[in-house]
PDB file of C-alpha atoms in Angstrom:
ATOM      1  CA  MET E1313     -43.409 149.988 251.615  1.00 42.00           C
ATOM      2  CA  CYS E1314     -44.829 151.604 248.509  1.00 47.00           C
ATOM      3  CA  ILE E1315     -46.699 150.958 245.305  1.00 41.00           C
ATOM      4  CA  ARG E1316     -44.474 151.571 242.302  1.00 46.00           C
ATOM      5  CA  ASP E1317     -46.743 152.535 239.453  1.00 50.00           C
ATOM      6  CA  ARG E1318     -45.433 151.955 235.964  1.00 64.00           C
ATOM      7  CA  LEU E1319     -41.689 152.179 236.621  1.00 72.00           C
ATOM      8  CA  ASN E1320     -39.611 152.995 233.578  1.00 75.00           C
ATOM      9  CA  PRO E1321     -36.060 151.621 234.119  1.00 83.00           C
ATOM     10  CA  GLU E1322     -33.137 152.822 232.040  1.00 88.00           C
ATOM     11  CA  SER E1323     -29.380 153.042 232.468  1.00 91.00           C
ATOM     12  CA  LYS E1324     -28.142 156.584 232.983  1.00 92.00           C
ATOM     13  CA  LYS E1325     -24.630 157.930 233.360  1.00 94.00           C
ATOM     14  CA  ILE E1326     -23.572 160.574 235.866  1.00 95.00           C
ATOM     15  CA  SER E1327     -23.019 162.878 232.883  1.00 94.00           C
ATOM     16  CA  GLU E1328     -26.739 162.494 232.068  1.00 93.00           C
ATOM     17  CA  ILE E1329     -27.927 163.003 235.623  1.00 93.00           C
ATOM     18  CA  PHE E1330     -25.713 166.080 236.051  1.00 94.00           C
ATOM     19  CA  PRO E1331     -25.767 167.306 232.441  1.00 92.00           C
ATOM     20  CA  VAL E1332     -24.357 170.458 230.903  1.00 91.00           C
ATOM     21  CA  GLY E1333     -26.991 172.720 229.386  1.00 79.00           C
ATOM     22  CA  ASN E1334     -30.103 171.010 230.710  1.00 82.00           C
ATOM     23  CA  ASP E1335     -32.605 172.330 233.262  1.00 85.00           C
ATOM     24  CA  ILE E1336     -33.448 169.019 234.959  1.00 89.00           C
ATOM     25  CA  THR E1337     -33.518 169.266 238.769  1.00 92.00           C
ATOM     26  CA  TYR E1338     -33.443 166.499 241.376  1.00 94.00           C
ATOM     27  CA  ASN E1339     -35.296 167.226 244.592  1.00 94.00           C
ATOM     28  CA  ILE E1340     -34.817 165.403 247.897  1.00 94.00           C
ATOM     29  CA  PRO E1341     -38.285 165.459 249.529  1.00 90.00           C
ATOM     30  CA  ILE E1342     -38.585 166.740 253.075  1.00 88.00           C
ATOM     31  CA  TYR E1343     -39.627 163.288 254.355  1.00 87.00           C
ATOM     32  CA  GLN E1344     -36.247 161.822 253.369  1.00 89.00           C
ATOM     33  CA  ARG E1345     -33.529 161.532 255.989  1.00 90.00           C
ATOM     34  CA  ASN E1346     -30.652 164.000 256.146  1.00 93.00           C
ATOM     35  CA  TYR E1347     -27.344 163.299 254.442  1.00 95.00           C
ATOM     36  CA  SER E1348     -25.858 160.608 256.651  1.00 95.00           C
ATOM     37  CA  TRP E1349     -22.948 158.959 254.859  1.00 96.00           C
ATOM     38  CA  ARG E1350     -19.910 158.214 256.997  1.00 96.00           C
ATOM     39  CA  SER E1351     -16.277 158.681 256.010  1.00 97.00           C
ATOM     40  CA  ASP E1352     -15.911 155.008 255.043  1.00 97.00           C
ATOM     41  CA  ASN E1353     -18.954 155.196 252.728  1.00 97.00           C
ATOM     42  CA  VAL E1354     -17.495 158.189 250.905  1.00 97.00           C
ATOM     43  CA  GLU E1355     -14.029 156.653 250.585  1.00 97.00           C
ATOM     44  CA  THR E1356     -15.305 153.229 249.464  1.00 97.00           C
ATOM     45  CA  LEU E1357     -17.308 154.714 246.582  1.00 96.00           C
ATOM     46  CA  PHE E1358     -14.374 156.951 245.664  1.00 97.00           C
ATOM     47  CA  GLN E1359     -11.923 154.040 245.534  1.00 96.00           C
ATOM     48  CA  ASP E1360     -14.396 151.879 243.612  1.00 95.00           C
ATOM     49  CA  ILE E1361     -14.612 154.528 240.902  1.00 95.00           C
ATOM     50  CA  VAL E1362     -10.820 154.807 240.828  1.00 95.00           C
ATOM     51  CA  LYS E1363     -10.226 151.063 240.584  1.00 94.00           C
ATOM     52  CA  GLU E1364     -13.179 149.673 238.634  1.00 90.00           C
ATOM     53  CA  ASP E1365     -13.626 149.720 234.866  1.00 88.00           C
ATOM     54  CA  ARG E1366     -15.257 152.727 233.233  1.00 87.00           C
ATOM     55  CA  GLY E1367     -19.029 152.629 233.401  1.00 86.00           C
ATOM     56  CA  TYR E1368     -18.982 151.222 236.938  1.00 92.00           C
ATOM     57  CA  TYR E1369     -22.531 150.592 238.206  1.00 93.00           C
ATOM     58  CA  ILE E1370     -23.401 152.179 241.579  1.00 93.00           C
ATOM     59  CA  GLY E1371     -27.028 151.177 242.120  1.00 91.00           C
ATOM     60  CA  ASN E1372     -30.595 152.375 241.629  1.00 92.00           C
ATOM     61  CA  LEU E1373     -31.882 155.917 241.463  1.00 93.00           C
ATOM     62  CA  LEU E1374     -35.646 155.847 242.017  1.00 92.00           C
ATOM     63  CA  VAL E1375     -37.404 159.074 241.054  1.00 91.00           C
ATOM     64  CA  THR E1376     -40.926 160.356 240.587  1.00 89.00           C
ATOM     65  CA  PRO E1377     -42.247 163.633 239.129  1.00 87.00           C
ATOM     66  CA  THR E1378     -42.338 166.524 241.597  1.00 87.00           C
ATOM     67  CA  VAL E1379     -45.896 167.469 242.481  1.00 77.00           C
ATOM     68  CA  ASP E1380     -46.910 171.031 241.626  1.00 72.00           C
ATOM     69  CA  LYS E1381     -50.494 171.881 242.614  1.00 61.00           C
ATOM     70  CA  ASN E1382     -50.278 175.172 240.731  1.00 63.00           C
ATOM     71  CA  SER E1383     -49.530 173.450 237.445  1.00 59.00           C
ATOM     72  CA  SER E1384     -52.312 172.510 235.048  1.00 55.00           C
ATOM     73  CA  VAL E1385     -50.778 169.032 234.722  1.00 57.00           C
ATOM     74  CA  GLY E1386     -50.134 168.623 238.459  1.00 55.00           C
ATOM     75  CA  ILE E1387     -46.380 168.186 238.228  1.00 65.00           C
ATOM     76  CA  LYS E1388     -43.390 170.504 238.084  1.00 70.00           C
ATOM     77  CA  TYR E1389     -41.660 170.680 234.708  1.00 69.00           C
ATOM     78  CA  ASN E1390     -38.247 168.990 234.594  1.00 84.00           C
ATOM     79  CA  SER E1391     -38.188 168.304 238.328  1.00 89.00           C
ATOM     80  CA  LEU E1392     -37.890 164.851 239.864  1.00 92.00           C
ATOM     81  CA  ASP E1393     -38.205 163.778 243.497  1.00 93.00           C
ATOM     82  CA  VAL E1394     -35.555 161.288 244.595  1.00 94.00           C
ATOM     83  CA  VAL E1395     -37.222 158.431 246.449  1.00 92.00           C
ATOM     84  CA  ASP E1396     -34.146 156.211 246.715  1.00 92.00           C
ATOM     85  CA  GLY E1397     -30.446 156.809 245.972  1.00 93.00           C
ATOM     86  CA  GLN E1398     -30.088 160.280 247.455  1.00 95.00           C
ATOM     87  CA  GLN E1399     -26.993 159.479 249.548  1.00 96.00           C
ATOM     88  CA  ARG E1400     -24.921 158.399 246.537  1.00 96.00           C
ATOM     89  CA  LEU E1401     -26.323 161.180 244.376  1.00 96.00           C
ATOM     90  CA  THR E1402     -25.360 163.819 246.937  1.00 97.00           C
ATOM     91  CA  THR E1403     -21.902 162.294 247.346  1.00 97.00           C
ATOM     92  CA  VAL E1404     -21.286 162.273 243.596  1.00 97.00           C
ATOM     93  CA  SER E1405     -22.162 165.978 243.475  1.00 97.00           C
ATOM     94  CA  LEU E1406     -19.587 166.545 246.241  1.00 97.00           C
ATOM     95  CA  TYR E1407     -16.987 164.673 244.171  1.00 98.00           C
ATOM     96  CA  LEU E1408     -17.683 167.029 241.260  1.00 98.00           C
ATOM     97  CA  LEU E1409     -17.405 170.010 243.592  1.00 97.00           C
ATOM     98  CA  GLY E1410     -14.129 168.682 245.027  1.00 97.00           C
ATOM     99  CA  ILE E1411     -12.644 168.211 241.561  1.00 98.00           C
ATOM    100  CA  PHE E1412     -13.596 171.785 240.668  1.00 97.00           C
ATOM    101  CA  TYR E1413     -12.066 173.062 243.917  1.00 95.00           C
ATOM    102  CA  HIS E1414      -8.659 171.590 243.105  1.00 96.00           C
ATOM    103  CA  PHE E1415      -8.856 172.648 239.449  1.00 96.00           C
ATOM    104  CA  MET E1416      -9.656 176.189 240.597  1.00 94.00           C
ATOM    105  CA  ILE E1417      -6.574 176.249 242.817  1.00 94.00           C
ATOM    106  CA  ALA E1418      -4.461 174.862 239.969  1.00 95.00           C
ATOM    107  CA  ARG E1419      -5.803 177.498 237.561  1.00 93.00           C
ATOM    108  CA  ASP E1420      -4.727 180.261 239.942  1.00 90.00           C
ATOM    109  CA  HIS E1421      -1.363 178.608 240.659  1.00 85.00           C
ATOM    110  CA  LYS E1422       1.395 180.633 239.007  1.00 77.00           C
ATOM    111  CA  ASN E1423       3.672 177.654 238.349  1.00 81.00           C
ATOM    112  CA  VAL E1424       1.209 175.440 236.462  1.00 90.00           C
ATOM    113  CA  GLN E1425       2.047 175.120 232.785  1.00 91.00           C
ATOM    114  CA  PHE E1426       0.425 172.865 230.210  1.00 94.00           C
ATOM    115  CA  ASN E1427       2.629 171.671 227.388  1.00 95.00           C
ATOM    116  CA  ASP E1428       0.110 169.132 226.144  1.00 96.00           C
ATOM    117  CA  VAL E1429      -2.675 170.840 224.187  1.00 96.00           C
ATOM    118  CA  GLU E1430      -5.201 168.060 224.897  1.00 97.00           C
ATOM    119  CA  ILE E1431      -4.612 168.125 228.654  1.00 96.00           C
ATOM    120  CA  ARG E1432      -4.995 171.910 228.699  1.00 96.00           C
ATOM    121  CA  LYS E1433      -8.225 171.642 226.709  1.00 97.00           C
ATOM    122  CA  ASN E1434      -9.669 168.977 229.031  1.00 97.00           C
ATOM    123  CA  PHE E1435      -8.688 171.024 232.080  1.00 97.00           C
ATOM    124  CA  ARG E1436     -10.405 174.157 230.767  1.00 96.00           C
ATOM    125  CA  ASN E1437     -13.488 172.211 229.710  1.00 96.00           C
ATOM    126  CA  ALA E1438     -13.864 170.722 233.196  1.00 97.00           C
ATOM    127  CA  LEU E1439     -13.536 174.162 234.806  1.00 96.00           C
ATOM    128  CA  SER E1440     -16.253 175.446 232.504  1.00 95.00           C
ATOM    129  CA  ASP E1441     -18.575 172.440 232.649  1.00 96.00           C
ATOM    130  CA  ILE E1442     -18.680 171.495 236.344  1.00 97.00           C
ATOM    131  CA  PRO E1443     -20.459 174.689 237.513  1.00 96.00           C
ATOM    132  CA  ARG E1444     -23.043 174.208 234.741  1.00 95.00           C
ATOM    133  CA  ARG E1445     -23.588 170.639 235.889  1.00 96.00           C
ATOM    134  CA  LEU E1446     -24.113 171.567 239.537  1.00 96.00           C
ATOM    135  CA  ILE E1447     -26.195 174.700 238.962  1.00 95.00           C
ATOM    136  CA  ASN E1448     -29.306 174.918 236.791  1.00 89.00           C
ATOM    137  CA  GLU E1449     -28.466 177.592 234.217  1.00 85.00           C
ATOM    138  CA  GLU E1450     -32.138 178.296 233.586  1.00 83.00           C
ATOM    139  CA  THR E1451     -33.072 179.065 237.210  1.00 86.00           C
ATOM    140  CA  GLY E1452     -29.719 179.659 238.908  1.00 90.00           C
ATOM    141  CA  GLU E1453     -30.671 177.099 241.566  1.00 91.00           C
ATOM    142  CA  THR E1454     -28.644 174.058 242.506  1.00 94.00           C
ATOM    143  CA  ARG E1455     -29.414 171.089 240.266  1.00 94.00           C
ATOM    144  CA  LEU E1456     -29.680 168.958 243.392  1.00 95.00           C
ATOM    145  CA  SER E1457     -32.178 170.388 245.876  1.00 95.00           C
ATOM    146  CA  LEU E1458     -31.803 168.884 249.353  1.00 95.00           C
ATOM    147  CA  ASN E1459     -33.978 168.970 252.438  1.00 91.00           C
ATOM    148  CA  PRO E1460     -33.743 172.241 254.426  1.00 89.00           C
ATOM    149  CA  ASN E1461     -31.062 171.171 256.936  1.00 87.00           C
ATOM    150  CA  ASP E1462     -28.756 169.847 254.228  1.00 93.00           C
ATOM    151  CA  GLN E1463     -29.532 172.589 251.703  1.00 93.00           C
ATOM    152  CA  GLU E1464     -28.143 175.220 254.064  1.00 91.00           C
ATOM    153  CA  VAL E1465     -24.788 173.457 254.097  1.00 92.00           C
ATOM    154  CA  TYR E1466     -24.918 172.611 250.388  1.00 94.00           C
ATOM    155  CA  ASP E1467     -25.610 176.248 249.490  1.00 92.00           C
ATOM    156  CA  ASP E1468     -22.558 177.222 251.509  1.00 91.00           C
ATOM    157  CA  LEU E1469     -20.385 174.681 249.706  1.00 93.00           C
ATOM    158  CA  ILE E1470     -21.748 175.553 246.272  1.00 94.00           C
ATOM    159  CA  GLN E1471     -20.376 179.073 246.683  1.00 91.00           C
ATOM    160  CA  ILE E1472     -17.116 177.472 245.589  1.00 92.00           C
ATOM    161  CA  VAL E1473     -18.479 177.378 242.031  1.00 92.00           C
ATOM    162  CA  ARG E1474     -20.782 180.394 242.267  1.00 89.00           C
ATOM    163  CA  LYS E1475     -18.104 182.781 243.504  1.00 83.00           C
ATOM    164  CA  GLU E1476     -15.005 180.683 242.742  1.00 79.00           C
ATOM    165  CA  THR E1477     -13.915 180.954 246.352  1.00 75.00           C
ATOM    166  CA  GLU E1478     -12.006 178.559 248.582  1.00 73.00           C
ATOM    167  CA  ASP E1479     -13.903 179.720 251.652  1.00 71.00           C
ATOM    168  CA  TYR E1480     -16.440 177.275 253.076  1.00 64.00           C
ATOM    169  CA  ILE E1481     -15.483 177.657 256.732  1.00 59.00           C
ATOM    170  CA  GLU E1482     -19.070 177.869 258.029  1.00 62.00           C
ATOM    171  CA  SER E1483     -19.859 174.299 256.956  1.00 68.00           C
ATOM    172  CA  ARG E1484     -16.703 172.501 258.013  1.00 66.00           C
ATOM    173  CA  ASN E1485     -18.175 171.328 261.295  1.00 65.00           C
ATOM    174  CA  ARG E1486     -21.423 170.029 259.783  1.00 84.00           C
ATOM    175  CA  LYS E1487     -21.640 166.430 258.567  1.00 90.00           C
ATOM    176  CA  MET E1488     -21.770 167.264 254.874  1.00 93.00           C
ATOM    177  CA  GLY E1489     -19.017 169.837 255.300  1.00 92.00           C
ATOM    178  CA  LYS E1490     -16.833 167.230 256.994  1.00 93.00           C
ATOM    179  CA  ARG E1491     -17.446 164.728 254.182  1.00 95.00           C
ATOM    180  CA  PHE E1492     -16.571 167.386 251.615  1.00 95.00           C
ATOM    181  CA  TYR E1493     -13.319 168.192 253.401  1.00 93.00           C
ATOM    182  CA  GLU E1494     -12.499 164.482 253.398  1.00 96.00           C
ATOM    183  CA  ILE E1495     -13.206 164.323 249.659  1.00 97.00           C
ATOM    184  CA  LEU E1496     -10.758 167.174 249.113  1.00 96.00           C
ATOM    185  CA  GLU E1497      -8.174 165.194 251.067  1.00 96.00           C
ATOM    186  CA  LEU E1498      -8.923 161.988 249.123  1.00 97.00           C
ATOM    187  CA  ILE E1499      -8.405 163.797 245.827  1.00 98.00           C
ATOM    188  CA  LYS E1500      -5.256 165.484 247.083  1.00 96.00           C
ATOM    189  CA  THR E1501      -3.737 162.231 248.356  1.00 96.00           C
ATOM    190  CA  GLN E1502      -4.796 160.067 245.413  1.00 96.00           C
ATOM    191  CA  PHE E1503      -3.823 162.353 242.541  1.00 97.00           C
ATOM    192  CA  LEU E1504      -1.910 165.445 243.586  1.00 96.00           C
ATOM    193  CA  THR E1505       0.540 164.527 246.362  1.00 94.00           C
ATOM    194  CA  PRO E1506       3.638 162.511 245.345  1.00 89.00           C
ATOM    195  CA  GLU E1507       4.693 159.634 247.585  1.00 85.00           C
ATOM    196  CA  GLY E1508       6.782 160.858 250.481  1.00 81.00           C
ATOM    197  CA  LYS E1509       5.454 164.412 250.208  1.00 85.00           C
ATOM    198  CA  ASP E1510       3.004 166.191 252.504  1.00 87.00           C
ATOM    199  CA  GLU E1511       1.682 168.886 250.198  1.00 90.00           C
ATOM    200  CA  PRO E1512      -0.001 168.650 246.785  1.00 93.00           C
ATOM    201  CA  ILE E1513       1.889 169.548 243.634  1.00 94.00           C
ATOM    202  CA  TYR E1514      -0.219 171.121 240.918  1.00 95.00           C
ATOM    203  CA  ASN E1515       1.544 170.194 237.704  1.00 95.00           C
ATOM    204  CA  GLU E1516       0.489 168.883 234.319  1.00 96.00           C
ATOM    205  CA  SER E1517       1.047 165.211 235.152  1.00 95.00           C
ATOM    206  CA  ASN E1518      -0.860 165.238 238.446  1.00 96.00           C
ATOM    207  CA  LEU E1519      -3.695 167.306 237.024  1.00 97.00           C
ATOM    208  CA  ASN E1520      -3.972 164.898 234.114  1.00 97.00           C
ATOM    209  CA  ASP E1521      -4.511 162.088 236.644  1.00 97.00           C
ATOM    210  CA  LEU E1522      -7.339 164.107 238.196  1.00 97.00           C
ATOM    211  CA  ILE E1523      -8.783 164.812 234.736  1.00 97.00           C
ATOM    212  CA  LYS E1524      -8.825 161.051 234.126  1.00 97.00           C
ATOM    213  CA  PHE E1525     -10.747 160.558 237.373  1.00 97.00           C
ATOM    214  CA  TYR E1526     -13.257 163.204 236.280  1.00 97.00           C
ATOM    215  CA  ASN E1527     -13.600 161.446 232.924  1.00 96.00           C
ATOM    216  CA  ASP E1528     -14.072 158.108 234.706  1.00 95.00           C
ATOM    217  CA  LEU E1529     -16.728 159.620 236.979  1.00 96.00           C
ATOM    218  CA  ASN E1530     -18.861 160.805 234.054  1.00 95.00           C
ATOM    219  CA  PRO E1531     -19.784 157.318 232.709  1.00 95.00           C
ATOM    220  CA  VAL E1532     -20.473 155.845 236.163  1.00 95.00           C
ATOM    221  CA  SER E1533     -23.990 154.496 235.810  1.00 94.00           C
ATOM    222  CA  TYR E1534     -27.241 154.185 237.727  1.00 92.00           C
ATOM    223  CA  THR E1535     -30.341 152.218 236.936  1.00 88.00           C
ATOM    224  CA  HIS E1536     -32.625 155.231 236.652  1.00 86.00           C
ATOM    225  CA  LEU E1537     -36.114 154.140 237.706  1.00 86.00           C
ATOM    226  CA  ARG E1538     -38.731 156.745 236.906  1.00 82.00           C
ATOM    227  CA  ALA E1539     -42.318 156.319 237.984  1.00 79.00           C
ATOM    228  CA  HIS E1540     -44.838 157.940 235.660  1.00 66.00           C
ATOM    229  CA  GLU E1541     -47.112 158.585 238.629  1.00 57.00           C
ATOM    230  CA  THR E1542     -46.319 159.759 242.122  1.00 51.00           C
ATOM    231  CA  LEU E1543     -45.272 156.943 244.471  1.00 48.00           C
ATOM    232  CA  ARG E1544     -47.896 156.505 247.168  1.00 42.00           C
ATOM    233  CA  TYR E1545     -46.985 155.689 250.760  1.00 42.00           C
TER     234      TYR E1545
END
């Protein structure tokens, strides 16, 4: 399939792939297929992260430097093309976006009160950090750059953190939009809706459960395989 020149494998956590205060960008090349995960793929990974021990391993992320013909060194600074692992990587970014969405609603909910100082601190930190993890602070672009068809939908969804809005109606009928809506429902059912109830309850206890999920998502690990030269097909 390809010649993998000088691969450099290392274990990397989600918190390192989507870092705060770093200008690294992951680019899905145009030759890669569109986002195609089904509902069962999204839910299986979600439940694995919920149930497995911290540091759960989710597979390989194969990357290579992004070519830049205008650069004197031939590659784009701090930009990596994703050769393999893009479906999981995109889904993880949607998990982060879904967590932020529910935290945003909770923040604006008049009845939410935090009595525990640590829970309040963790809640505020997540609200502050997630946008900086999904958007490159240096360029203002999304940290994950998808192929054109998917990027249109992703840009629509990312307005949730750019503008702190709940409105993503335009993308609900597109595949990625549908998966994101399902992620919102998974989070709501798993952490925010008491048994026997139909609607979520945003209170300190339920939000702390969601904070724990966010904290468990951060150390989820990939084998990060970086080729020092462009992979040739």
